[in-house]
Every structure is written in structure tokens, then in C-alpha cells.
GROMACS .gro file of C-alpha atoms in nm:
model
  483
    1MET     CA    1   0.000   0.000   0.000
    2THR     CA    2   0.290   0.237   0.067
    3TRP     CA    3   0.402   0.224  -0.294
    4ILE     CA    4   0.046   0.259  -0.423
    5ILE     CA    5   0.016   0.584  -0.231
    6ALA     CA    6   0.364   0.686  -0.345
    7PHE     CA    7   0.281   0.627  -0.713
    8ARG     CA    8  -0.039   0.826  -0.677
    9GLU     CA    9   0.156   1.113  -0.520
   10ILE     CA   10   0.420   1.098  -0.794
   11ARG     CA   11   0.151   1.113  -1.061
   12ASP     CA   12  -0.022   1.407  -0.896
   13HIS     CA   13   0.303   1.599  -0.854
   14VAL     CA   14   0.440   1.531  -1.202
   15LEU     CA   15   0.111   1.628  -1.367
   16SER     CA   16   0.079   1.949  -1.166
   17LEU     CA   17   0.162   2.297  -1.295
   18ARG     CA   18   0.394   2.363  -1.000
   19PHE     CA   19   0.617   2.073  -1.108
   20TYR     CA   20   0.682   2.223  -1.452
   21LEU     CA   21   0.716   2.576  -1.321
   22GLY     CA   22   0.969   2.453  -1.066
   23PHE     CA   23   1.155   2.254  -1.330
   24ALA     CA   24   1.173   2.552  -1.567
   25LEU     CA   25   1.286   2.789  -1.291
   26CYS     CA   26   1.558   2.552  -1.165
   27LEU     CA   27   1.684   2.474  -1.513
   28VAL     CA   28   1.703   2.841  -1.616
   29LEU     CA   29   1.870   2.952  -1.293
   30MET     CA   30   2.122   2.668  -1.285
   31VAL     CA   31   2.217   2.679  -1.653
   32ALA     CA   32   2.235   3.059  -1.673
   33GLY     CA   33   2.438   3.076  -1.354
   34THR     CA   34   2.677   2.806  -1.474
   35LEU     CA   35   2.732   2.983  -1.806
   36VAL     CA   36   2.823   3.307  -1.630
   37LEU     CA   37   3.042   3.139  -1.368
   38ALA     CA   38   3.216   2.918  -1.625
   39GLU     CA   39   3.311   3.222  -1.832
   40GLU     CA   40   3.443   3.400  -1.524
   41GLN     CA   41   3.634   3.089  -1.419
   42GLY     CA   42   3.789   3.057  -1.762
   43GLN     CA   43   3.924   3.412  -1.746
   44ARG     CA   44   4.064   3.367  -1.397
   45ARG     CA   45   4.222   3.033  -1.478
   46GLU     CA   46   4.399   3.177  -1.781
   47ASN     CA   47   4.532   3.475  -1.585
   48LEU     CA   48   4.639   3.266  -1.286
   49ALA     CA   49   4.827   3.003  -1.488
   50PRO     CA   50   5.172   3.175  -1.475
   51TYR     CA   51   5.166   3.171  -1.094
   52LEU     CA   52   5.104   2.796  -1.086
   53ASP     CA   53   5.427   2.728  -1.274
   54GLN     CA   54   5.692   2.586  -1.039
   55ASP     CA   55   5.962   2.717  -1.275
   56GLN     CA   56   5.911   3.065  -1.129
   57TYR     CA   57   6.071   2.939  -0.808
   58ARG     CA   58   6.354   2.763  -0.985
   59SER     CA   59   6.438   3.077  -1.180
   60VAL     CA   60   6.449   3.277  -0.856
   61THR     CA   61   6.703   3.043  -0.698
   62GLU     CA   62   6.931   3.085  -1.000
   63TRP     CA   63   7.010   3.445  -0.906
   64ALA     CA   64   6.848   3.539  -0.571
   65ASN     CA   65   7.032   3.587  -0.244
   66ALA     CA   66   6.901   3.566   0.111
   67ASN     CA   67   6.856   3.942   0.129
   68TRP     CA   68   6.623   3.936  -0.172
   69LEU     CA   69   6.428   3.637  -0.036
   70MET     CA   70   6.373   3.825   0.290
   71ASN     CA   71   6.250   4.140   0.118
   72GLY     CA   72   6.131   4.034  -0.228
   73SER     CA   73   5.801   3.869  -0.320
   74LEU     CA   74   5.707   3.513  -0.409
   75PHE     CA   75   5.358   3.432  -0.536
   76LEU     CA   76   5.185   3.112  -0.423
   77ALA     CA   77   4.873   3.009  -0.612
   78ARG     CA   78   4.607   2.746  -0.568
   79PRO     CA   79   4.448   2.602  -0.882
   80LEU     CA   80   4.102   2.738  -0.952
   81PRO     CA   81   3.853   2.463  -0.859
   82PRO     CA   82   3.673   2.353  -1.179
   83LEU     CA   83   3.354   2.299  -0.977
   84ARG     CA   84   3.339   2.668  -0.889
   85SER     CA   85   3.145   2.710  -1.211
   86ILE     CA   86   2.872   2.496  -1.050
   87VAL     CA   87   2.902   2.585  -0.679
   88TYR     CA   88   3.048   2.934  -0.643
   89GLY     CA   89   3.116   2.919  -0.268
   90LEU     CA   90   3.299   3.198  -0.087
   91HIS     CA   91   3.288   3.528  -0.273
   92ASN     CA   92   3.620   3.633  -0.116
   93LEU     CA   93   3.797   3.302  -0.179
   94SER     CA   94   4.176   3.340  -0.186
   95PHE     CA   95   4.358   3.213  -0.495
   96LEU     CA   96   4.691   3.392  -0.477
   97ALA     CA   97   4.920   3.469  -0.185
   98GLN     CA   98   5.206   3.715  -0.207
   99VAL     CA   99   5.475   3.603   0.038
  100LYS     CA  100   5.707   3.895   0.091
  101GLY     CA  101   6.002   3.703   0.228
  102ALA     CA  102   5.996   3.692   0.605
  103ASN     CA  103   5.782   4.004   0.638
  104TYR     CA  104   5.419   3.940   0.556
  105VAL     CA  105   5.166   3.746   0.348
  106LEU     CA  106   4.912   3.928   0.132
  107TYR     CA  107   4.614   3.726   0.007
  108GLN     CA  108   4.465   3.829  -0.325
  109ARG     CA  109   4.107   3.714  -0.364
  110ALA     CA  110   4.014   3.822  -0.716
  111PRO     CA  111   4.330   3.788  -0.923
  112LEU     CA  112   4.362   3.974  -1.248
  113VAL     CA  113   4.004   3.990  -1.370
  114GLY     CA  114   3.975   4.301  -1.579
  115ASN     CA  115   3.596   4.346  -1.591
  116PRO     CA  116   3.448   4.419  -1.245
  117LEU     CA  117   3.089   4.449  -1.371
  118PRO     CA  118   2.980   4.086  -1.309
  119ALA     CA  119   3.055   4.130  -0.938
  120LEU     CA  120   2.771   4.384  -0.916
  121PHE     CA  121   2.509   4.125  -1.005
  122ALA     CA  122   2.423   3.807  -0.818
  123SER     CA  123   2.522   3.476  -0.977
  124PHE     CA  124   2.290   3.181  -0.935
  125ASP     CA  125   2.455   2.845  -0.883
  126VAL     CA  126   2.340   2.496  -0.790
  127LEU     CA  127   2.359   2.579  -0.420
  128PHE     CA  128   2.117   2.869  -0.461
  129ALA     CA  129   1.877   2.666  -0.675
  130VAL     CA  130   1.870   2.374  -0.431
  131GLY     CA  131   1.902   2.569  -0.108
  132VAL     CA  132   1.633   2.826  -0.186
  133VAL     CA  133   1.414   2.720  -0.479
  134LEU     CA  134   1.396   2.343  -0.429
  135SER     CA  135   1.354   2.373  -0.052
  136LEU     CA  136   1.049   2.592  -0.112
  137LEU     CA  137   0.924   2.351  -0.378
  138ALA     CA  138   0.967   2.060  -0.136
  139LEU     CA  139   0.745   2.238   0.115
  140VAL     CA  140   0.492   2.316  -0.159
  141PHE     CA  141   0.484   1.947  -0.253
  142SER     CA  142   0.428   1.832   0.105
  143TYR     CA  143   0.254   2.103   0.309
  144ASP     CA  144  -0.098   1.995   0.202
  145GLY     CA  145  -0.022   1.623   0.189
  146LEU     CA  146  -0.218   1.562   0.509
  147ALA     CA  147  -0.382   1.895   0.594
  148GLY     CA  148  -0.538   1.931   0.248
  149GLU     CA  149  -0.674   1.577   0.238
  150ARG     CA  150  -0.802   1.610   0.593
  151GLU     CA  151  -0.985   1.928   0.494
  152GLU     CA  152  -1.135   1.761   0.187
  153GLY     CA  153  -1.225   1.443   0.376
  154THR     CA  154  -1.023   1.210   0.153
  155LEU     CA  155  -0.778   1.123   0.430
  156ARG     CA  156  -1.056   0.964   0.637
  157LEU     CA  157  -1.155   0.761   0.333
  158VAL     CA  158  -0.797   0.638   0.278
  159LEU     CA  159  -0.763   0.535   0.642
  160ALA     CA  160  -1.084   0.335   0.615
  161TYR     CA  161  -0.882   0.077   0.421
  162PRO     CA  162  -0.656  -0.170   0.609
  163ILE     CA  163  -0.351   0.053   0.598
  164GLY     CA  164  -0.141   0.195   0.878
  165ARG     CA  165  -0.089   0.565   0.925
  166GLY     CA  166   0.286   0.514   0.901
  167GLU     CA  167   0.242   0.363   0.555
  168VAL     CA  168   0.035   0.662   0.445
  169LEU     CA  169   0.296   0.904   0.572
  170MET     CA  170   0.583   0.711   0.412
  171GLY     CA  171   0.396   0.689   0.082
  172LYS     CA  172   0.348   1.063   0.073
  173TRP     CA  173   0.713   1.122   0.163
  174LEU     CA  174   0.836   0.885  -0.108
  175GLY     CA  175   0.605   1.036  -0.368
  176ALA     CA  176   0.723   1.392  -0.306
  177PHE     CA  177   1.088   1.282  -0.282
  178ILE     CA  178   1.087   1.087  -0.610
  179ALA     CA  179   0.904   1.368  -0.790
  180LEU     CA  180   1.164   1.621  -0.674
  181ALA     CA  181   1.446   1.385  -0.770
  182VAL     CA  182   1.294   1.351  -1.118
  183LEU     CA  183   1.279   1.731  -1.140
  184PHE     CA  184   1.632   1.796  -1.011
  185THR     CA  185   1.837   1.519  -1.176
  186PRO     CA  186   1.812   1.634  -1.542
  187CYS     CA  187   1.882   1.993  -1.434
  188LEU     CA  188   2.206   1.887  -1.266
  189ILE     CA  189   2.310   1.671  -1.562
  190VAL     CA  190   2.260   1.963  -1.801
  191VAL     CA  191   2.459   2.192  -1.570
  192ILE     CA  192   2.750   1.946  -1.556
  193PHE     CA  193   2.762   1.925  -1.936
  194VAL     CA  194   2.747   2.305  -1.964
  195GLY     CA  195   3.036   2.346  -1.721
  196ALA     CA  196   3.243   2.069  -1.880
  197SER     CA  197   3.193   2.211  -2.229
  198HIS     CA  198   3.390   2.528  -2.147
  199ALA     CA  199   3.728   2.522  -2.318
  200LEU     CA  200   3.927   2.629  -2.009
  201ILE     CA  201   3.749   2.409  -1.753
  202ALA     CA  202   3.835   2.040  -1.727
  203PHE     CA  203   3.681   1.805  -1.472
  204VAL     CA  204   3.901   1.528  -1.334
  205VAL     CA  205   3.794   1.201  -1.171
  206ALA     CA  206   3.801   1.355  -0.823
  207ASP     CA  207   3.559   1.625  -0.942
  208LEU     CA  208   3.317   1.362  -1.071
  209TRP     CA  209   3.318   1.189  -0.733
  210ALA     CA  210   3.262   1.528  -0.570
  211LEU     CA  211   2.965   1.587  -0.802
  212LEU     CA  212   2.820   1.253  -0.699
  213GLY     CA  213   2.855   1.356  -0.335
  214MET     CA  214   2.686   1.689  -0.411
  215TYR     CA  215   2.398   1.507  -0.577
  216ALA     CA  216   2.349   1.286  -0.272
  217GLY     CA  217   2.366   1.588  -0.042
  218CYS     CA  218   2.105   1.774  -0.247
  219LEU     CA  219   1.869   1.475  -0.233
  220LEU     CA  220   1.912   1.451   0.144
  221TYR     CA  221   1.840   1.821   0.175
  222MET     CA  222   1.521   1.792  -0.026
  223GLY     CA  223   1.422   1.498   0.192
  224VAL     CA  224   1.464   1.718   0.500
  225PHE     CA  225   1.218   1.977   0.370
  226ILE     CA  226   0.969   1.713   0.261
  227SER     CA  227   0.975   1.575   0.617
  228LEU     CA  228   0.945   1.930   0.750
  229GLY     CA  229   0.649   1.997   0.519
  230LEU     CA  230   0.473   1.684   0.640
  231LEU     CA  231   0.541   1.787   1.001
  232VAL     CA  232   0.382   2.126   0.934
  233SER     CA  233   0.093   1.960   0.754
  234VAL     CA  234   0.013   1.718   1.033
  235TYR     CA  235  -0.004   2.004   1.285
  236SER     CA  236  -0.238   2.211   1.064
  237SER     CA  237  -0.613   2.184   1.036
  238GLY     CA  238  -0.631   2.303   0.676
  239ALA     CA  239  -0.423   2.370   0.367
  240GLY     CA  240  -0.426   2.749   0.416
  241ALA     CA  241  -0.290   2.729   0.770
  242ALA     CA  242  -0.031   2.471   0.659
  243LEU     CA  243   0.090   2.698   0.378
  244ALA     CA  244   0.129   2.997   0.611
  245ARG     CA  245   0.323   2.792   0.864
  246ALA     CA  246   0.539   2.636   0.592
  247LEU     CA  247   0.638   2.980   0.461
  248VAL     CA  248   0.729   3.100   0.811
  249VAL     CA  249   0.938   2.788   0.874
  250TRP     CA  250   1.105   2.825   0.533
  251ALA     CA  251   1.196   3.189   0.597
  252LEU     CA  252   1.345   3.102   0.936
  253ALA     CA  253   1.542   2.806   0.801
  254ILE     CA  254   1.670   2.969   0.482
  255TRP     CA  255   1.719   3.336   0.565
  256ILE     CA  256   1.710   3.408   0.938
  257VAL     CA  257   1.915   3.136   1.110
  258PRO     CA  258   2.207   3.111   0.859
  259SER     CA  259   2.232   3.490   0.826
  260PHE     CA  260   2.256   3.561   1.198
  261ALA     CA  261   2.479   3.265   1.293
  262PRO     CA  262   2.817   3.430   1.208
  263TYR     CA  263   2.730   3.749   1.396
  264VAL     CA  264   2.612   3.561   1.703
  265ALA     CA  265   2.936   3.360   1.703
  266ALA     CA  266   3.145   3.677   1.668
  267GLY     CA  267   2.956   3.836   1.956
  268LEU     CA  268   3.002   3.536   2.184
  269LEU     CA  269   3.375   3.498   2.114
  270GLU     CA  270   3.569   3.819   2.142
  271GLY     CA  271   3.913   3.840   1.988
  272GLN     CA  272   4.156   4.092   1.850
  273PRO     CA  273   4.069   4.225   1.504
  274ALA     CA  274   4.299   4.110   1.225
  275LEU     CA  275   4.419   4.466   1.161
  276MET     CA  276   4.529   4.497   1.525
  277VAL     CA  277   4.722   4.169   1.501
  278GLU     CA  278   4.896   4.287   1.184
  279ALA     CA  279   4.977   4.619   1.352
  280ASN     CA  280   5.135   4.438   1.648
  281ILE     CA  281   5.341   4.220   1.414
  282SER     CA  282   5.453   4.527   1.217
  283ARG     CA  283   5.558   4.705   1.536
  284THR     CA  284   5.763   4.402   1.639
  285ARG     CA  285   5.935   4.388   1.302
  286PHE     CA  286   6.011   4.759   1.297
  287ALA     CA  287   6.156   4.734   1.648
  288ALA     CA  288   6.374   4.438   1.543
  289GLU     CA  289   6.480   4.632   1.232
  290ARG     CA  290   6.585   4.930   1.443
  291GLU     CA  291   6.779   4.710   1.684
  292GLY     CA  292   6.953   4.533   1.397
  293TRP     CA  293   7.054   4.860   1.233
  294ALA     CA  294   7.174   4.996   1.567
  295GLU     CA  295   7.409   4.697   1.603
  296VAL     CA  296   7.538   4.728   1.247
  297ALA     CA  297   7.581   5.106   1.283
  298ARG     CA  298   7.778   5.052   1.606
  299PHE     CA  299   8.002   4.803   1.427
  300ILE     CA  300   8.056   5.056   1.145
  301ARG     CA  301   8.149   5.332   1.390
  302ASP     CA  302   8.386   5.101   1.582
  303ARG     CA  303   8.564   5.027   1.253
  304GLY     CA  304   8.601   5.399   1.182
  305TRP     CA  305   8.370   5.407   0.881
  306GLY     CA  306   8.097   5.615   1.041
  307GLU     CA  307   8.199   5.941   0.877
  308ARG     CA  308   8.149   5.805   0.527
  309GLU     CA  309   7.839   5.924   0.346
  310GLU     CA  310   7.750   5.567   0.250
  311ALA     CA  311   7.737   5.467   0.618
  312ASN     CA  312   7.447   5.705   0.689
  313TRP     CA  313   7.111   5.539   0.642
  314ASN     CA  314   6.755   5.621   0.739
  315LEU     CA  315   6.521   5.326   0.785
  316ASP     CA  316   6.248   5.531   0.619
  317TRP     CA  317   6.443   5.477   0.297
  318GLY     CA  318   6.423   5.097   0.327
  319THR     CA  319   6.565   4.802   0.516
  320TRP     CA  320   6.919   4.838   0.647
  321SER     CA  321   7.028   4.534   0.445
  322ASP     CA  322   7.015   4.767   0.144
  323ALA     CA  323   7.254   5.010   0.315
  324VAL     CA  324   7.538   4.765   0.378
  325PRO     CA  325   7.619   4.698   0.007
  326ARG     CA  326   7.650   5.075  -0.048
  327LEU     CA  327   7.921   5.091   0.217
  328GLN     CA  328   8.088   4.771   0.097
  329ALA     CA  329   8.124   4.919  -0.250
  330VAL     CA  330   8.348   5.201  -0.126
  331LEU     CA  331   8.565   4.997   0.113
  332ALA     CA  332   8.911   4.942  -0.029
  333ASP     CA  333   9.021   4.650   0.188
  334GLU     CA  334   8.871   4.314   0.089
  335ALA     CA  335   8.903   4.193   0.449
  336ASP     CA  336   8.687   4.486   0.564
  337LYS     CA  337   8.421   4.393   0.311
  338VAL     CA  338   8.418   4.032   0.430
  339ALA     CA  339   8.403   4.138   0.795
  340LEU     CA  340   8.113   4.376   0.732
  341ALA     CA  341   7.921   4.113   0.536
  342ALA     CA  342   7.980   3.845   0.801
  343PHE     CA  343   7.873   4.068   1.091
  344SER     CA  344   7.567   4.199   0.905
  345THR     CA  345   7.461   3.846   0.812
  346GLU     CA  346   7.483   3.732   1.175
  347VAL     CA  347   7.279   4.033   1.289
  348MET     CA  348   7.017   3.963   1.023
  349ARG     CA  349   6.997   3.599   1.128
  350ALA     CA  350   6.929   3.701   1.489
  351GLN     CA  351   6.681   3.967   1.375
  352LEU     CA  352   6.497   3.716   1.155
  353ALA     CA  353   6.468   3.470   1.443
  354GLU     CA  354   6.331   3.739   1.676
  355MET     CA  355   6.078   3.869   1.424
  356GLU     CA  356   5.948   3.528   1.324
  357GLU     CA  357   5.915   3.401   1.681
  358VAL     CA  358   5.689   3.689   1.781
  359ALA     CA  359   5.499   3.694   1.450
  360ALA     CA  360   5.436   3.318   1.460
  361ARG     CA  361   5.307   3.339   1.818
  362LEU     CA  362   5.070   3.628   1.743
  363LYS     CA  363   4.943   3.470   1.422
  364ALA     CA  364   4.889   3.132   1.587
  365ALA     CA  365   4.682   3.292   1.865
  366HIS     CA  366   4.481   3.491   1.611
  367MET     CA  367   4.413   3.185   1.394
  368ARG     CA  368   4.302   2.985   1.698
  369ASP     CA  369   4.050   3.261   1.777
  370ARG     CA  370   3.928   3.272   1.418
  371HIS     CA  371   3.896   2.895   1.400
  372ARG     CA  372   3.688   2.890   1.718
  373GLU     CA  373   3.469   3.170   1.587
  374VAL     CA  374   3.416   2.998   1.252
  375GLU     CA  375   3.348   2.660   1.413
  376LEU     CA  376   3.089   2.813   1.646
  377GLY     CA  377   2.933   2.996   1.351
  378GLN     CA  378   2.916   2.669   1.157
  379MET     CA  379   2.754   2.491   1.451
  380LEU     CA  380   2.492   2.765   1.483
  381ALA     CA  381   2.433   2.770   1.107
  382CYS     CA  382   2.374   2.394   1.118
  383LEU     CA  383   2.062   2.465   1.324
  384SER     CA  384   1.920   2.527   0.976
  385PRO     CA  385   1.934   2.248   0.714
  386LEU     CA  386   2.082   2.504   0.474
  387GLY     CA  387   2.397   2.519   0.688
  388PRO     CA  388   2.518   2.160   0.640
  389LEU     CA  389   2.416   2.165   0.273
  390THR     CA  390   2.619   2.483   0.213
  391PHE     CA  391   2.927   2.356   0.393
  392MET     CA  392   2.907   2.017   0.221
  393LEU     CA  393   2.866   2.146  -0.135
  394THR     CA  394   3.124   2.424  -0.109
  395ASP     CA  395   3.384   2.200   0.055
  396LEU     CA  396   3.332   1.931  -0.209
  397ALA     CA  397   3.367   2.196  -0.479
  398GLY     CA  398   3.684   2.332  -0.317
  399THR     CA  399   3.524   2.675  -0.275
  400GLY     CA  400   3.433   2.661   0.093
  401ILE     CA  401   3.571   2.748   0.433
  402ALA     CA  402   3.775   2.430   0.469
  403GLY     CA  403   3.955   2.494   0.140
  404GLU     CA  404   4.027   2.854   0.238
  405PHE     CA  405   4.171   2.755   0.575
  406HIS     CA  406   4.379   2.474   0.425
  407PHE     CA  407   4.519   2.708   0.158
  408ARG     CA  408   4.618   2.962   0.422
  409ALA     CA  409   4.765   2.689   0.641
  410GLY     CA  410   4.968   2.566   0.345
  411VAL     CA  411   5.093   2.919   0.274
  412GLU     CA  412   5.196   2.968   0.637
  413ARG     CA  413   5.367   2.629   0.632
  414PHE     CA  414   5.561   2.732   0.320
  415LYS     CA  415   5.654   3.060   0.487
  416GLY     CA  416   5.785   2.866   0.789
  417ASP     CA  417   5.986   2.640   0.558
  418LEU     CA  418   6.121   2.949   0.380
  419VAL     CA  419   6.231   3.106   0.709
  420ALA     CA  420   6.403   2.781   0.814
  421TYR     CA  421   6.572   2.769   0.473
  422LEU     CA  422   6.691   3.129   0.516
  423HIS     CA  423   6.832   3.047   0.860
  424ARG     CA  424   7.037   2.768   0.707
  425GLN     CA  425   7.155   2.990   0.422
  426LEU     CA  426   7.255   3.272   0.657
  427ALA     CA  427   7.454   3.026   0.866
  428GLN     CA  428   7.644   2.905   0.559
  429ARG     CA  429   7.698   3.216   0.345
  430SER     CA  430   7.668   3.591   0.332
  431MET     CA  431   7.318   3.732   0.291
  432TRP     CA  432   7.429   3.882  -0.044
  433GLU     CA  433   7.561   3.556  -0.189
  434GLN     CA  434   7.344   3.346  -0.418
  435VAL     CA  435   7.143   3.087  -0.226
  436GLU     CA  436   7.166   2.711  -0.274
  437ALA     CA  437   6.880   2.590  -0.494
  438GLU     CA  438   6.854   2.219  -0.414
  439SER     CA  439   6.689   2.252  -0.071
  440PHE     CA  440   6.464   2.547  -0.160
  441PRO     CA  441   6.104   2.478  -0.043
  442TYR     CA  442   5.823   2.449  -0.295
  443PHE     CA  443   5.452   2.505  -0.249
  444THR     CA  444   5.189   2.256  -0.366
  445TYR     CA  445   4.817   2.265  -0.295
  446GLY     CA  446   4.695   1.919  -0.399
  447LEU     CA  447   4.718   1.761  -0.054
  448GLU     CA  448   4.538   2.057   0.104
  449GLU     CA  449   4.244   2.012  -0.135
  450GLN     CA  450   4.213   1.643  -0.048
  451LYS     CA  451   4.204   1.726   0.323
  452ALA     CA  452   3.929   1.983   0.270
  453ARG     CA  453   3.710   1.735   0.081
  454ALA     CA  454   3.762   1.465   0.342
  455GLU     CA  455   3.606   1.684   0.613
  456VAL     CA  456   3.252   1.690   0.467
  457LEU     CA  457   3.136   1.353   0.600
  458VAL     CA  458   2.964   1.500   0.904
  459TYR     CA  459   2.728   1.719   0.699
  460PRO     CA  460   2.528   1.444   0.521
  461LEU     CA  461   2.484   1.280   0.861
  462ILE     CA  462   2.335   1.602   0.998
  463LEU     CA  463   2.097   1.623   0.701
  464LEU     CA  464   1.999   1.259   0.748
  465LEU     CA  465   1.926   1.320   1.116
  466TYR     CA  466   1.710   1.619   1.026
  467ALA     CA  467   1.514   1.418   0.769
  468ILE     CA  468   1.458   1.125   1.006
  469GLY     CA  469   1.385   1.349   1.305
  470PHE     CA  470   1.123   1.559   1.127
  471PHE     CA  471   0.963   1.248   0.978
  472LEU     CA  472   0.943   1.073   1.316
  473ALA     CA  473   0.796   1.386   1.475
  474ALA     CA  474   0.533   1.397   1.199
  475TYR     CA  475   0.458   1.028   1.247
  476LEU     CA  476   0.418   1.057   1.625
  477ARG     CA  477   0.173   1.344   1.580
  478PHE     CA  478  -0.013   1.174   1.295
  479ALA     CA  479  -0.044   0.847   1.487
  480ARG     CA  480  -0.237   1.025   1.767
  481ALA     CA  481  -0.427   1.279   1.559
  482GLU     CA  482  -0.802   1.280   1.523
  483ILE     CA  483  -0.899   1.258   1.158
   0.00000   0.00000   0.00000
């Protein structure tokens, strides 16, 4: 009997006007959004390609010295996720990091896209279509499943047959779920082909598995709202009351709870603003720079070179490591040049250690605070079914919070490796001699992306618990309700 009811529900849904309106709306939104995002992705991928070339590092080590590596810039890039054309994710996602030696890291979030106009208009992706449109459609399919038939009197007639109330409820759930799956599946297939057809976007096997996971997550999410619609329906006396309640529940779940979650988390966990942390790090580095120059200037005066014009340097003009070569160039004695270079290198090594110790400590504390704030925000956002769906789809696409944090962690790890490399180089040679290339650290992002995708397993479980919990609550109410 369950499947008889389910087939009747499927027929009613598929033959209804709302089914075809929902299908047309989802297809147009998803395809149009994918076309726009794929074009944007193609431009970004083409412009970012030079930074992904490992040869840029090898060419640097052919001529660079430790002084340049401490004050010059290296660019670290993550590949643009191909699935960003389907699930856009974070709007301020970082793709490029400028590592300025041992000084700072600057994250560039929108690299080298010449036309800023598309950013003014919203882009619709699969997450928007499923999270907003299909969740509403799931409620529309299920809100009158019990309340409407109770109002019309047909529910009493159905229950007059030898059929349990649980079978009726399950049949209605299955009917709405299968109808929505029939509506959504061809839309997603078309979107995948549209994204894959772009000349500069190529899906790999891992992306196909990620798409399969996204599909499963979307089906679970629709199942949650079908269960929620049945729960609303069983508590309502008529279809009108059920519709009003369903719209209120939908607004709370889709707009209110996810929107306020980050601000509530930020209010509960107070921490230093990022700009204040950067200011403290900059003050530490400037203080270390002044101390280093004071030591070098004292050495210069003790050697009797202080009266030379080349020995006078103002730190407003630049780092003191640029001043030493000016003085070396006018020293006549080769031994004096070697002594100045050796002493300056030792001072710079001590200065580098001092700066990085303080900077690493401040950054680690700041990142711990941010991680706690984000984790609390995610937990609060998961009070809405849209939260776990968003985190699951964006992390699978490589455009979510996990990918952003892993990219930044990888950049900081590279920066730590670079500082350790510089310490070794400064212990072995002058800071103005060419560095040794064999042990130079290289940055790769592939492992970070795998870690980010492996962290999504909790989100489908949350969606499954929501679907089962709402269904059981509807069943318990329906089992005791007067028809």
C-alpha cells in the first residue's frame, strides 16, 4: 500500500503545474548561472596560470640571495577549482598569496580579472537553486499532503482501508521525494555538461566523485524539507494554515538562522581584530629592524667608517640590508668587506629569528581565535538544514571554508619552511651571496584540497538526522491525531 500511495503522489506531482514551473525555474537559474560562472572561471584560470608554474621558483634560486628572499616577493597560487562554475562558494575566496620574504603574506582574492561588472550582479549556482528554490518547492509538494486531504475528507476515506498511518505518511514522503528527484536530476546533468563544455574548464575524476557527493547531499536536503512539510501539515487543520506555517518555517530556516549565525558567534567569542594583530606584528618587526641597524651602525662606527656618506642610512628609505652593500662598495680592503658582510649576516639571522618568533606566536593565537569563531558559527548555522548543505557542497567543490583555511595553512607552512631555509643559508653564506637551490622549499596545494574534501562527511549525517527526526515527529503526531 505504501508504494500505491507513493505512485499516486508521484503522478499528482508530475502532472501538476507547479512541477513544470519549478523545473523551468531551476533549469534556467542553474544553466544561466553556470554559463556566467564558467566564463568568469575561464578568465581567472587563464590569468592565474603563470603563478602555478613551479619554474618561477627555480628561476628565482638561479640568481636570488638571502637578502632578496627576505624582502622580495614570491607568489603562491592554488588552482582554480573547476567545480566553482557549479558551486560558487565563498565570494572572497583566496587564490593567490604574495609572500614577501619573512615580512608578511598578502592574500589576493580576485586575481587579475579586468571586468568588475559581473561582481555587481548576483550569480545563481546549484547551491542557490537547491538551497532556496527546491527547498520551497519541497514544502509546496508536502505542506498539504495531510492537511489538504483532511480538509477535503479524503484522508478519512484512505484510512478506512486496512492501511497503517505510518504507511500513508511514508507513501506521501516517497512520492514527493521521487518527484523532486525527477525534477532535479536532469537539471544537474545539463549543468554538468554546460560546465564541462567550457574550453578552459576540465573536470578530473576527483571532481566527478565530488559531483556525486553533491547530488546525494542535495537529495538529502530535499528529503529534510519534505519531512518538514509533512510535520507542518500534520499540525495544521487546513491547507491554508499549513501553507502559512510552511512559509514562516522556510523563511526562518533559509534566511534568518544562517544569516545571523556568524554574527552571534562573533559576539560570543571576542578576539583581536585582524588589523590589530597585523599592527602588532609590524611594530615588532620595525623594532627588530631598528635594533639590527643599531648593532650594524655601532660596528661601522667602531671600525672607523661612520663618517662616510655611504654609512648614513635612514630606515624610512628601506631596510638596512640595502645600506650595507653601499658601504661595501666604497671599502678598499677586501678583508673589511668580508668582515662587514659576516657581521651583518649574523645580525640579520638574529633579527629574523626574533621577528618570526613573535609573528608566529601572534598569528597562531589569532588563527586559533578565528577557527573557534568559525566553528561556532558553523555549529549555529547547522541549526538550519541550509547550513550543512552549504558547507558540504562548497567543501566538495573546493570553494568553501575548509579549502580557504587549508590554503592559508599551506601558505603559512611554506613561509615557515622558507624562514628555516633562510636560517640555514645565513649560517652558511653571506646574505648577499646566491642561495643554494637544491633545498629550496616548494609550495603545492593538492594535498590541502584532499584534506578539505575529506572533512565533509559530518554534513550528510546532519541532514539525514534532520530528515529522520522531522519524519518521526510527523509520524508521532499523525499516529495520535483525530482525523
